[in-house]
Amino acid sequence: MCDWKQGVIFPRGPENAAFAPYFVGRSYLNMLSLEGVVIGNVTFEPGCRNNWHIHRAAKGGGQILLCTGGRGWYQEEGKPARELRTGDVVHIPANVKHWHGAAKDSWFAHLAVEIPGEGTGNEWREPVDDEVYGKLP
């Protein structure tokens, strides 16, 4: 199992209590920027993942994930899950339902970069099905 401290670039931050209702498992959040472009360092314990969600925007918007440690997963609705490792980049268009999180046997960390837009907001949906998640390697 990967140790979260291995290769850490940014500090882990406190437990992500404000968003805990939208995660299965425990995550940690360290906000790196709240000016201009919002950037958060999100760290997931093994098996932790966020619920399906959509970054809504009338114009612009979306999110970029910059993977900084461990092993994780990203999936858009209707597509197969994509394995993520350190150095991977994920471009998430606005208004696309998706989820992301750690592999069941590894910590995972990424920078979540919010793309500025108009009429933006997150729409949190249902948790990722445990059986479907459990079948990921």
Tab-separated table of N, CA and C in Angstrom:
chain	number	residue	atom	x	y	z
A	1	MET	N	0.840	-1.186	0.000
A	1	MET	CA	0.000	0.000	0.000
A	1	MET	C	0.879	1.241	0.000
A	2	CYS	N	0.533	2.204	-0.792
A	2	CYS	CA	1.290	3.442	-0.930
A	2	CYS	C	1.070	4.326	0.302
A	3	ASP	N	2.136	4.884	0.833
A	3	ASP	CA	2.068	5.825	1.950
A	3	ASP	C	1.786	7.211	1.380
A	4	TRP	N	0.849	7.944	1.959
A	4	TRP	CA	0.488	9.257	1.421
A	4	TRP	C	1.665	10.216	1.435
A	5	LYS	N	2.636	10.035	2.322
A	5	LYS	CA	3.772	10.955	2.426
A	5	LYS	C	4.799	10.746	1.318
A	6	GLN	N	4.766	9.592	0.671
A	6	GLN	CA	5.752	9.268	-0.355
A	6	GLN	C	5.608	10.222	-1.535
A	7	GLY	N	6.634	11.011	-1.792
A	7	GLY	CA	6.641	11.926	-2.925
A	7	GLY	C	5.714	13.119	-2.784
A	8	VAL	N	5.297	13.463	-1.566
A	8	VAL	CA	4.364	14.572	-1.356
A	8	VAL	C	4.971	15.886	-1.840
A	9	ILE	N	4.200	16.624	-2.608
A	9	ILE	CA	4.625	17.927	-3.103
A	9	ILE	C	4.016	19.030	-2.237
A	10	PHE	N	2.715	18.936	-1.975
A	10	PHE	CA	2.007	19.923	-1.175
A	10	PHE	C	1.504	19.264	0.107
A	11	PRO	N	1.462	20.005	1.204
A	11	PRO	CA	0.944	19.425	2.454
A	11	PRO	C	-0.476	18.895	2.274
A	12	ARG	N	-0.783	17.829	3.023
A	12	ARG	CA	-2.072	17.135	2.901
A	12	ARG	C	-3.255	18.009	3.289
A	13	GLY	N	-3.170	18.779	4.317
A	13	GLY	CA	-4.293	19.583	4.774
A	13	GLY	C	-5.180	18.814	5.728
A	14	PRO	N	-6.162	19.498	6.335
A	14	PRO	CA	-7.053	18.853	7.306
A	14	PRO	C	-8.078	17.948	6.630
A	15	GLU	N	-8.721	17.140	7.450
A	15	GLU	CA	-9.787	16.285	6.938
A	15	GLU	C	-10.831	17.161	6.250
A	16	ASN	N	-11.342	16.674	5.138
A	16	ASN	CA	-12.269	17.404	4.279
A	16	ASN	C	-13.708	17.275	4.808
A	17	ALA	N	-13.936	17.781	6.007
A	17	ALA	CA	-15.219	17.602	6.690
A	17	ALA	C	-16.384	18.269	5.950
A	18	ALA	N	-16.154	19.421	5.353
A	18	ALA	CA	-17.239	20.149	4.688
A	18	ALA	C	-17.833	19.354	3.520
A	19	PHE	N	-16.997	18.552	2.846
A	19	PHE	CA	-17.471	17.792	1.693
A	19	PHE	C	-17.649	16.311	2.008
A	20	ALA	N	-17.468	15.915	3.266
A	20	ALA	CA	-17.574	14.501	3.661
A	20	ALA	C	-18.882	13.840	3.208
A	21	PRO	N	-20.015	14.545	3.199
A	21	PRO	CA	-21.253	13.894	2.746
A	21	PRO	C	-21.217	13.446	1.272
A	22	TYR	N	-20.267	13.976	0.507
A	22	TYR	CA	-20.176	13.673	-0.919
A	22	TYR	C	-19.036	12.704	-1.246
A	23	PHE	N	-18.468	12.076	-0.205
A	23	PHE	CA	-17.361	11.138	-0.384
A	23	PHE	C	-17.679	9.823	0.316
A	24	VAL	N	-17.176	8.734	-0.240
A	24	VAL	CA	-17.144	7.438	0.442
A	24	VAL	C	-15.713	7.311	0.932
A	25	GLY	N	-15.495	7.206	2.242
A	25	GLY	CA	-14.153	7.182	2.795
A	25	GLY	C	-13.707	8.579	3.200
A	26	ARG	N	-12.457	8.663	3.617
A	26	ARG	CA	-11.943	9.923	4.163
A	26	ARG	C	-11.010	10.616	3.169
A	27	SER	N	-11.214	11.921	3.028
A	27	SER	CA	-10.355	12.736	2.173
A	27	SER	C	-9.861	13.939	2.974
A	28	TYR	N	-8.858	14.595	2.415
A	28	TYR	CA	-8.234	15.756	3.059
A	28	TYR	C	-8.123	16.857	2.018
A	29	LEU	N	-8.257	18.118	2.459
A	29	LEU	CA	-8.257	19.239	1.529
A	29	LEU	C	-7.352	20.353	2.025
A	30	ASN	N	-6.451	20.794	1.149
A	30	ASN	CA	-5.588	21.933	1.416
A	30	ASN	C	-5.787	22.914	0.267
A	31	MET	N	-6.504	24.001	0.545
A	31	MET	CA	-6.737	24.995	-0.500
A	31	MET	C	-5.454	25.780	-0.744
A	32	LEU	N	-4.972	25.721	-1.980
A	32	LEU	CA	-3.722	26.384	-2.331
A	32	LEU	C	-3.947	27.777	-2.898
A	33	SER	N	-5.101	27.988	-3.528
A	33	SER	CA	-5.416	29.294	-4.104
A	33	SER	C	-6.918	29.514	-4.099
A	34	LEU	N	-7.309	30.694	-3.638
A	34	LEU	CA	-8.713	31.110	-3.713
A	34	LEU	C	-8.838	32.403	-4.521
A	35	GLU	N	-7.732	32.838	-5.131
A	35	GLU	CA	-7.711	34.081	-5.888
A	35	GLU	C	-7.521	33.794	-7.367
A	36	GLY	N	-8.403	34.335	-8.201
A	36	GLY	CA	-8.289	34.141	-9.648
A	36	GLY	C	-8.705	32.747	-10.061
A	37	VAL	N	-7.839	31.790	-9.841
A	37	VAL	CA	-8.120	30.391	-10.137
A	37	VAL	C	-8.101	29.629	-8.825
A	38	VAL	N	-9.175	28.905	-8.544
A	38	VAL	CA	-9.278	28.125	-7.309
A	38	VAL	C	-8.549	26.799	-7.515
A	39	ILE	N	-7.606	26.494	-6.597
A	39	ILE	CA	-6.832	25.259	-6.669
A	39	ILE	C	-6.815	24.613	-5.293
A	40	GLY	N	-7.236	23.359	-5.238
A	40	GLY	CA	-7.215	22.607	-3.992
A	40	GLY	C	-6.400	21.343	-4.134
A	41	ASN	N	-5.594	21.042	-3.126
A	41	ASN	CA	-4.872	19.774	-3.074
A	41	ASN	C	-5.774	18.791	-2.336
A	42	VAL	N	-6.245	17.772	-3.040
A	42	VAL	CA	-7.145	16.781	-2.446
A	42	VAL	C	-6.382	15.471	-2.294
A	43	THR	N	-6.408	14.916	-1.082
A	43	THR	CA	-5.759	13.636	-0.797
A	43	THR	C	-6.835	12.651	-0.372
A	44	PHE	N	-6.821	11.464	-0.976
A	44	PHE	CA	-7.805	10.422	-0.707
A	44	PHE	C	-7.122	9.248	-0.014
A	45	GLU	N	-7.718	8.741	1.058
A	45	GLU	CA	-7.235	7.500	1.648
A	45	GLU	C	-7.565	6.354	0.698
A	46	PRO	N	-6.863	5.212	0.829
A	46	PRO	CA	-7.190	4.071	-0.027
A	46	PRO	C	-8.698	3.757	0.020
A	47	GLY	N	-9.283	3.566	-1.146
A	47	GLY	CA	-10.704	3.255	-1.248
A	47	GLY	C	-11.628	4.459	-1.228
A	48	CYS	N	-11.110	5.642	-0.942
A	48	CYS	CA	-11.942	6.851	-0.888
A	48	CYS	C	-12.198	7.360	-2.303
A	49	ARG	N	-13.430	7.748	-2.546
A	49	ARG	CA	-13.783	8.367	-3.822
A	49	ARG	C	-14.952	9.309	-3.590
A	50	ASN	N	-15.055	10.306	-4.488
A	50	ASN	CA	-16.190	11.214	-4.358
A	50	ASN	C	-17.383	10.649	-5.115
A	51	ASN	N	-18.554	11.181	-4.801
A	51	ASN	CA	-19.782	10.782	-5.495
A	51	ASN	C	-19.725	11.260	-6.944
A	52	TRP	N	-20.583	10.689	-7.749
A	52	TRP	CA	-20.792	11.237	-9.081
A	52	TRP	C	-21.147	12.712	-8.898
A	53	HIS	N	-20.648	13.555	-9.768
A	53	HIS	CA	-20.969	14.979	-9.680
A	53	HIS	C	-20.763	15.647	-11.031
A	54	ILE	N	-21.279	16.869	-11.118
A	54	ILE	CA	-21.215	17.641	-12.355
A	54	ILE	C	-20.773	19.061	-11.993
A	55	HIS	N	-19.769	19.566	-12.700
A	55	HIS	CA	-19.360	20.967	-12.549
A	55	HIS	C	-20.190	21.764	-13.560
A	56	ARG	N	-21.266	22.343	-13.079
A	56	ARG	CA	-22.174	23.084	-13.954
A	56	ARG	C	-21.579	24.437	-14.320
A	57	ALA	N	-21.858	24.873	-15.541
A	57	ALA	CA	-21.472	26.202	-15.989
A	57	ALA	C	-22.304	26.579	-17.203
A	58	ALA	N	-22.725	27.836	-17.238
A	58	ALA	CA	-23.427	28.345	-18.408
A	58	ALA	C	-22.429	28.671	-19.517
A	59	LYS	N	-21.209	29.058	-19.114
A	59	LYS	CA	-20.145	29.391	-20.068
A	59	LYS	C	-18.818	29.118	-19.376
A	60	GLY	N	-17.867	28.507	-20.114
A	60	GLY	CA	-16.566	28.186	-19.520
A	60	GLY	C	-16.735	27.079	-18.491
A	61	GLY	N	-15.979	27.160	-17.403
A	61	GLY	CA	-16.103	26.207	-16.308
A	61	GLY	C	-15.458	24.866	-16.579
A	62	GLY	N	-15.704	23.935	-15.669
A	62	GLY	CA	-15.081	22.620	-15.718
A	62	GLY	C	-13.959	22.538	-14.706
A	63	GLN	N	-13.137	21.522	-14.831
A	63	GLN	CA	-12.082	21.278	-13.859
A	63	GLN	C	-10.916	20.556	-14.530
A	64	ILE	N	-9.721	20.786	-14.007
A	64	ILE	CA	-8.533	20.055	-14.427
A	64	ILE	C	-7.965	19.382	-13.190
A	65	LEU	N	-7.644	18.091	-13.298
A	65	LEU	CA	-6.988	17.357	-12.222
A	65	LEU	C	-5.533	17.136	-12.616
A	66	LEU	N	-4.615	17.510	-11.728
A	66	LEU	CA	-3.187	17.281	-11.912
A	66	LEU	C	-2.778	16.267	-10.855
A	67	CYS	N	-2.531	15.037	-11.266
A	67	CYS	CA	-2.265	13.949	-10.328
A	67	CYS	C	-0.850	14.062	-9.785
A	68	THR	N	-0.740	14.113	-8.449
A	68	THR	CA	0.558	14.365	-7.826
A	68	THR	C	1.084	13.206	-6.994
A	69	GLY	N	0.293	12.158	-6.775
A	69	GLY	CA	0.805	11.041	-5.995
A	69	GLY	C	-0.172	9.889	-5.903
A	70	GLY	N	0.373	8.683	-5.770
A	70	GLY	CA	-0.443	7.495	-5.581
A	70	GLY	C	-1.092	7.010	-6.858
A	71	ARG	N	-2.179	6.268	-6.672
A	71	ARG	CA	-2.914	5.688	-7.806
A	71	ARG	C	-4.398	5.886	-7.573
A	72	GLY	N	-5.095	6.295	-8.620
A	72	GLY	CA	-6.522	6.543	-8.480
A	72	GLY	C	-7.284	6.235	-9.751
A	73	TRP	N	-8.528	6.699	-9.774
A	73	TRP	CA	-9.441	6.447	-10.891
A	73	TRP	C	-10.223	7.708	-11.225
A	74	TYR	N	-10.576	7.822	-12.501
A	74	TYR	CA	-11.478	8.861	-12.998
A	74	TYR	C	-12.434	8.185	-13.958
A	75	GLN	N	-13.707	8.556	-13.877
A	75	GLN	CA	-14.676	7.989	-14.809
A	75	GLN	C	-15.743	9.013	-15.144
A	76	GLU	N	-16.030	9.116	-16.448
A	76	GLU	CA	-17.161	9.896	-16.928
A	76	GLU	C	-18.325	8.950	-17.158
A	77	GLU	N	-19.512	9.427	-16.944
A	77	GLU	CA	-20.706	8.599	-17.148
A	77	GLU	C	-20.719	8.033	-18.567
A	78	GLY	N	-20.968	6.714	-18.664
A	78	GLY	CA	-21.065	6.052	-19.946
A	78	GLY	C	-19.733	5.634	-20.547
A	79	LYS	N	-18.625	5.904	-19.845
A	79	LYS	CA	-17.297	5.531	-20.332
A	79	LYS	C	-16.618	4.648	-19.297
A	80	PRO	N	-15.612	3.869	-19.714
A	80	PRO	CA	-14.891	3.043	-18.736
A	80	PRO	C	-14.036	3.902	-17.810
A	81	ALA	N	-13.774	3.408	-16.601
A	81	ALA	CA	-12.912	4.102	-15.654
A	81	ALA	C	-11.489	4.157	-16.199
A	82	ARG	N	-10.811	5.247	-15.926
A	82	ARG	CA	-9.430	5.463	-16.367
A	82	ARG	C	-8.518	5.476	-15.147
A	83	GLU	N	-7.480	4.639	-15.167
A	83	GLU	CA	-6.527	4.619	-14.060
A	83	GLU	C	-5.676	5.887	-14.102
A	84	LEU	N	-5.411	6.443	-12.914
A	84	LEU	CA	-4.613	7.663	-12.802
A	84	LEU	C	-3.374	7.401	-11.957
A	85	ARG	N	-2.259	7.962	-12.400
A	85	ARG	CA	-0.992	7.865	-11.667
A	85	ARG	C	-0.319	9.236	-11.660
A	86	THR	N	0.696	9.374	-10.825
A	86	THR	CA	1.437	10.625	-10.722
A	86	THR	C	1.833	11.124	-12.108
A	87	GLY	N	1.549	12.393	-12.364
A	87	GLY	CA	1.879	13.013	-13.647
A	87	GLY	C	0.741	13.036	-14.643
A	88	ASP	N	-0.326	12.281	-14.392
A	88	ASP	CA	-1.474	12.303	-15.300
A	88	ASP	C	-2.255	13.600	-15.154
A	89	VAL	N	-2.873	14.014	-16.243
A	89	VAL	CA	-3.709	15.216	-16.280
A	89	VAL	C	-5.073	14.816	-16.823
A	90	VAL	N	-6.123	15.289	-16.168
A	90	VAL	CA	-7.487	15.014	-16.597
A	90	VAL	C	-8.190	16.347	-16.848
A	91	HIS	N	-8.734	16.516	-18.033
A	91	HIS	CA	-9.533	17.697	-18.365
A	91	HIS	C	-10.999	17.290	-18.282
A	92	ILE	N	-11.743	17.909	-17.394
A	92	ILE	CA	-13.148	17.577	-17.185
A	92	ILE	C	-13.988	18.748	-17.717
A	93	PRO	N	-14.679	18.542	-18.822
A	93	PRO	CA	-15.514	19.619	-19.349
A	93	PRO	C	-16.665	19.955	-18.386
A	94	ALA	N	-17.141	21.160	-18.476
A	94	ALA	CA	-18.322	21.555	-17.711
A	94	ALA	C	-19.501	20.682	-18.133
A	95	ASN	N	-20.390	20.438	-17.188
A	95	ASN	CA	-21.655	19.746	-17.425
A	95	ASN	C	-21.506	18.263	-17.780
A	96	VAL	N	-20.383	17.638	-17.381
A	96	VAL	CA	-20.148	16.212	-17.606
A	96	VAL	C	-20.172	15.494	-16.257
A	97	LYS	N	-21.029	14.489	-16.137
A	97	LYS	CA	-21.137	13.717	-14.898
A	97	LYS	C	-19.929	12.781	-14.781
A	98	HIS	N	-19.283	12.781	-13.606
A	98	HIS	CA	-18.060	12.009	-13.413
A	98	HIS	C	-17.795	11.778	-11.925
A	99	TRP	N	-16.771	10.987	-11.627
A	99	TRP	CA	-16.265	10.813	-10.264
A	99	TRP	C	-14.767	10.562	-10.351
A	100	HIS	N	-14.080	10.743	-9.216
A	100	HIS	CA	-12.656	10.431	-9.137
A	100	HIS	C	-12.297	10.108	-7.700
A	101	GLY	N	-11.209	9.348	-7.527
A	101	GLY	CA	-10.777	8.976	-6.195
A	101	GLY	C	-9.643	7.978	-6.227
A	102	ALA	N	-9.315	7.465	-5.050
A	102	ALA	CA	-8.184	6.554	-4.887
A	102	ALA	C	-8.525	5.138	-5.331
A	103	ALA	N	-7.481	4.402	-5.687
A	103	ALA	CA	-7.617	2.960	-5.866
A	103	ALA	C	-7.820	2.352	-4.480
A	104	LYS	N	-8.358	1.143	-4.430
A	104	LYS	CA	-8.663	0.554	-3.114
A	104	LYS	C	-7.420	0.212	-2.312
A	105	ASP	N	-6.250	0.125	-2.974
A	105	ASP	CA	-5.021	-0.256	-2.273
A	105	ASP	C	-3.967	0.852	-2.253
A	106	SER	N	-4.355	2.101	-2.535
A	106	SER	CA	-3.365	3.176	-2.624
A	106	SER	C	-3.954	4.517	-2.203
A	107	TRP	N	-3.143	5.313	-1.538
A	107	TRP	CA	-3.485	6.717	-1.356
A	107	TRP	C	-3.450	7.365	-2.729
A	108	PHE	N	-4.100	8.515	-2.860
A	108	PHE	CA	-4.109	9.228	-4.126
A	108	PHE	C	-4.230	10.716	-3.834
A	109	ALA	N	-3.469	11.520	-4.557
A	109	ALA	CA	-3.551	12.975	-4.391
A	109	ALA	C	-3.583	13.637	-5.762
A	110	HIS	N	-4.374	14.700	-5.860
A	110	HIS	CA	-4.387	15.507	-7.082
A	110	HIS	C	-4.665	16.959	-6.731
A	111	LEU	N	-4.225	17.832	-7.609
A	111	LEU	CA	-4.621	19.229	-7.534
A	111	LEU	C	-5.885	19.356	-8.361
A	112	ALA	N	-6.912	19.947	-7.773
A	112	ALA	CA	-8.163	20.207	-8.480
A	112	ALA	C	-8.165	21.691	-8.853
A	113	VAL	N	-8.097	21.969	-10.137
A	113	VAL	CA	-8.053	23.332	-10.651
A	113	VAL	C	-9.427	23.649	-11.233
A	114	GLU	N	-10.099	24.604	-10.653
A	114	GLU	CA	-11.422	25.002	-11.137
A	114	GLU	C	-11.263	25.995	-12.290
A	115	ILE	N	-11.818	25.663	-13.425
A	115	ILE	CA	-11.743	26.554	-14.587
A	115	ILE	C	-12.801	27.646	-14.413
A	116	PRO	N	-12.382	28.917	-14.446
A	116	PRO	CA	-13.360	29.994	-14.281
A	116	PRO	C	-14.443	29.940	-15.358
A	117	GLY	N	-15.625	30.360	-14.980
A	117	GLY	CA	-16.733	30.385	-15.919
A	117	GLY	C	-17.868	31.231	-15.380
A	118	GLU	N	-18.970	31.214	-16.102
A	118	GLU	CA	-20.173	31.952	-15.698
A	118	GLU	C	-21.238	30.965	-15.265
A	119	GLY	N	-21.956	31.296	-14.195
A	119	GLY	CA	-23.031	30.435	-13.719
A	119	GLY	C	-22.524	29.087	-13.244
A	120	THR	N	-21.387	29.066	-12.567
A	120	THR	CA	-20.770	27.807	-12.153
A	120	THR	C	-21.298	27.321	-10.806
A	121	GLY	N	-21.213	26.032	-10.595
A	121	GLY	CA	-21.596	25.411	-9.331
A	121	GLY	C	-21.525	23.901	-9.460
A	122	ASN	N	-21.295	23.233	-8.331
A	122	ASN	CA	-21.240	21.767	-8.335
A	122	ASN	C	-22.610	21.179	-8.050
A	123	GLU	N	-22.929	20.138	-8.783
A	123	GLU	CA	-24.150	19.369	-8.543
A	123	GLU	C	-23.715	17.974	-8.090
A	124	TRP	N	-23.900	17.691	-6.798
A	124	TRP	CA	-23.500	16.396	-6.246
A	124	TRP	C	-24.614	15.387	-6.452
A	125	ARG	N	-24.218	14.177	-6.877
A	125	ARG	CA	-25.174	13.125	-7.179
A	125	ARG	C	-24.916	11.904	-6.298
A	126	GLU	N	-25.321	10.735	-6.756
A	126	GLU	CA	-25.270	9.495	-5.982
A	126	GLU	C	-23.838	8.980	-5.832
A	127	PRO	N	-23.578	8.167	-4.790
A	127	PRO	CA	-22.260	7.532	-4.646
A	127	PRO	C	-22.001	6.548	-5.787
A	128	VAL	N	-20.725	6.320	-6.044
A	128	VAL	CA	-20.310	5.297	-7.004
A	128	VAL	C	-20.729	3.945	-6.431
A	129	ASP	N	-21.315	3.101	-7.256
A	129	ASP	CA	-21.768	1.785	-6.812
A	129	ASP	C	-20.594	0.982	-6.251
A	130	ASP	N	-20.732	0.476	-5.011
A	130	ASP	CA	-19.654	-0.273	-4.361
A	130	ASP	C	-19.230	-1.496	-5.170
A	131	GLU	N	-20.180	-2.198	-5.767
A	131	GLU	CA	-19.857	-3.398	-6.546
A	131	GLU	C	-19.046	-3.040	-7.785
A	132	VAL	N	-19.440	-1.981	-8.463
A	132	VAL	CA	-18.712	-1.527	-9.670
A	132	VAL	C	-17.302	-1.079	-9.279
A	133	TYR	N	-17.194	-0.265	-8.215
A	133	TYR	CA	-15.893	0.198	-7.756
A	133	TYR	C	-15.019	-0.979	-7.338
A	134	GLY	N	-15.594	-1.942	-6.637
A	134	GLY	CA	-14.861	-3.098	-6.149
A	134	GLY	C	-14.253	-3.954	-7.228
A	135	LYS	N	-14.775	-3.871	-8.450
A	135	LYS	CA	-14.245	-4.663	-9.564
A	135	LYS	C	-13.036	-3.996	-10.238
A	136	LEU	N	-12.765	-2.722	-9.883
A	136	LEU	CA	-11.595	-2.040	-10.460
A	136	LEU	C	-10.336	-2.640	-9.830
A	137	PRO	N	-9.276	-2.827	-10.642
A	137	PRO	CA	-8.047	-3.426	-10.088
A	137	PRO	C	-7.305	-2.503	-9.112
